[in-house]
XYZ file of C-alpha atoms in Angstrom:
165
model
C 101.143 144.563 192.660
C 98.505 142.409 191.071
C 94.956 143.652 190.495
C 93.630 141.437 193.291
C 96.088 143.034 195.716
C 94.951 146.557 194.830
C 93.912 148.705 197.776
C 90.205 148.754 198.366
C 88.058 151.807 198.863
C 84.963 151.798 201.044
C 84.508 148.029 200.963
C 84.778 147.610 197.185
C 87.257 145.300 195.504
C 88.183 147.851 192.871
C 89.584 151.201 194.003
C 87.760 154.350 192.907
C 90.063 156.708 191.036
C 89.341 160.366 190.398
C 88.251 161.074 186.823
C 90.599 164.063 186.396
C 93.643 162.805 188.268
C 94.351 159.247 187.226
C 97.598 159.610 185.283
C 99.155 156.286 184.260
C 102.630 157.798 184.685
C 101.882 159.254 188.134
C 104.424 158.658 190.863
C 102.174 159.358 193.849
C 98.745 158.123 194.874
C 96.717 160.205 197.302
C 93.577 159.029 199.106
C 90.899 161.543 200.087
C 89.067 161.363 203.401
C 86.106 159.822 201.593
C 88.237 157.146 199.944
C 88.781 158.373 196.388
C 92.256 157.847 194.925
C 94.207 160.437 192.948
C 97.206 159.507 190.810
C 99.289 162.658 190.640
C 102.799 163.785 189.835
C 104.974 164.649 192.813
C 106.894 167.154 190.721
C 103.724 169.218 190.196
C 102.858 169.139 193.883
C 106.409 170.075 194.818
C 106.621 172.934 192.304
C 103.315 174.552 193.281
C 103.254 174.096 197.058
C 105.322 174.140 200.181
C 103.243 171.457 201.846
C 104.089 168.372 199.786
C 107.432 166.550 199.745
C 109.699 166.837 196.773
C 111.227 164.199 194.586
C 113.997 163.553 197.110
C 111.542 161.616 199.315
C 111.236 157.987 198.231
C 107.717 156.580 198.156
C 107.054 153.052 196.941
C 103.949 153.822 194.885
C 103.104 150.137 194.464
C 102.463 149.774 198.172
C 102.039 153.204 199.757
C 99.094 155.521 199.399
C 99.223 158.904 201.099
C 95.982 159.552 202.972
C 94.863 163.151 203.396
C 92.094 164.625 205.527
C 90.418 166.572 202.716
C 87.399 165.308 200.753
C 87.643 164.196 197.124
C 85.835 167.321 195.911
C 88.301 169.575 197.749
C 91.354 167.672 196.497
C 90.053 167.691 192.931
C 89.805 171.484 193.066
C 93.149 171.824 194.832
C 95.076 169.636 192.379
C 93.724 171.626 189.417
C 95.837 174.563 190.603
C 98.971 172.400 190.402
C 98.718 171.476 186.720
C 99.010 173.484 183.523
C 95.339 173.642 182.672
C 92.371 175.947 183.019
C 91.780 176.543 186.686
C 88.357 176.200 188.278
C 86.179 179.271 188.768
C 85.975 179.285 192.545
C 83.366 182.050 192.477
C 80.859 179.383 191.432
C 81.424 177.325 194.585
C 79.082 177.180 197.533
C 80.540 178.887 200.601
C 81.399 175.624 202.380
C 83.212 174.335 199.289
C 85.138 177.588 198.934
C 86.099 177.633 202.602
C 87.209 173.981 202.499
C 89.340 174.776 199.458
C 90.759 177.914 201.111
C 91.721 175.904 204.192
C 93.472 173.265 202.066
C 95.210 176.002 200.060
C 96.542 177.477 203.284
C 97.434 174.088 204.794
C 99.485 172.941 201.794
C 100.598 176.456 200.795
C 99.268 176.243 197.221
C 100.342 179.682 196.069
C 98.594 179.688 192.650
C 95.246 179.325 194.463
C 95.856 181.599 197.450
C 94.934 184.890 195.837
C 92.095 183.337 193.829
C 90.397 182.091 197.004
C 91.144 185.377 198.751
C 89.469 187.373 195.980
C 86.444 185.061 195.754
C 85.827 185.367 199.487
C 86.317 189.148 199.370
C 83.881 189.517 196.480
C 81.348 187.381 198.276
C 81.449 185.300 195.120
C 79.827 182.298 196.683
C 76.449 180.980 195.635
C 73.595 181.409 198.056
C 72.920 178.322 200.059
C 69.529 177.175 201.213
C 68.326 178.919 204.343
C 69.515 177.240 207.485
C 67.800 177.311 210.837
C 70.441 179.662 212.224
C 71.143 182.930 210.469
C 69.907 182.406 206.907
C 71.853 182.165 203.662
C 74.480 184.791 204.472
C 75.248 183.791 208.038
C 78.734 182.847 206.796
C 79.720 186.493 206.129
C 81.522 187.034 209.478
C 83.347 183.741 208.916
C 84.203 184.821 205.370
C 85.616 188.094 206.689
C 87.702 186.275 209.317
C 89.012 183.805 206.757
C 89.716 186.604 204.309
C 91.712 188.437 206.976
C 93.625 185.237 207.724
C 94.393 184.581 204.045
C 95.360 188.215 203.484
C 97.771 188.230 206.419
C 99.261 184.955 205.178
C 99.687 186.295 201.637
C 101.210 189.583 202.822
C 103.554 187.809 205.220
C 104.722 185.473 202.446
C 105.203 188.461 200.111
C 107.149 190.447 202.714
C 109.428 187.512 203.520
C 110.081 186.822 199.830
C 110.811 190.476 199.069
C 113.550 190.574 201.734
C 115.414 187.520 200.523
């Protein structure tokens, strides 16, 4: 594919690639909901999740870009758990960022991040957000508890299934 044929992002002629995930040897390109492109390795996604296809699925990376519903900031956090590198400190995230990450972790079954998100939500390790009209800065606590319960049940179910195999 020539440079002029490159996919465009949000009306620009040059695609916007993520600063952390732009590997020249990548075999998969993922587009976030807000148009950012991620060049990643399918092997990493396959090894660390149950939600991404393995190497047995053929994708013509010169023509096909896999579009996901998550934002670039969520995917950047998510992909960091799939590579051998220092993982992000999710306790420093705002509650909406943490919950978006936790939902993506559950959706794609990213096991290295499951317990990390679970613990951050349980600790209440989210930064205070500006007061909102409804409920103030900690109005998310009941939601956090519900999501924690959901993640805990998911983790325990996965553990119980694995221990009986």
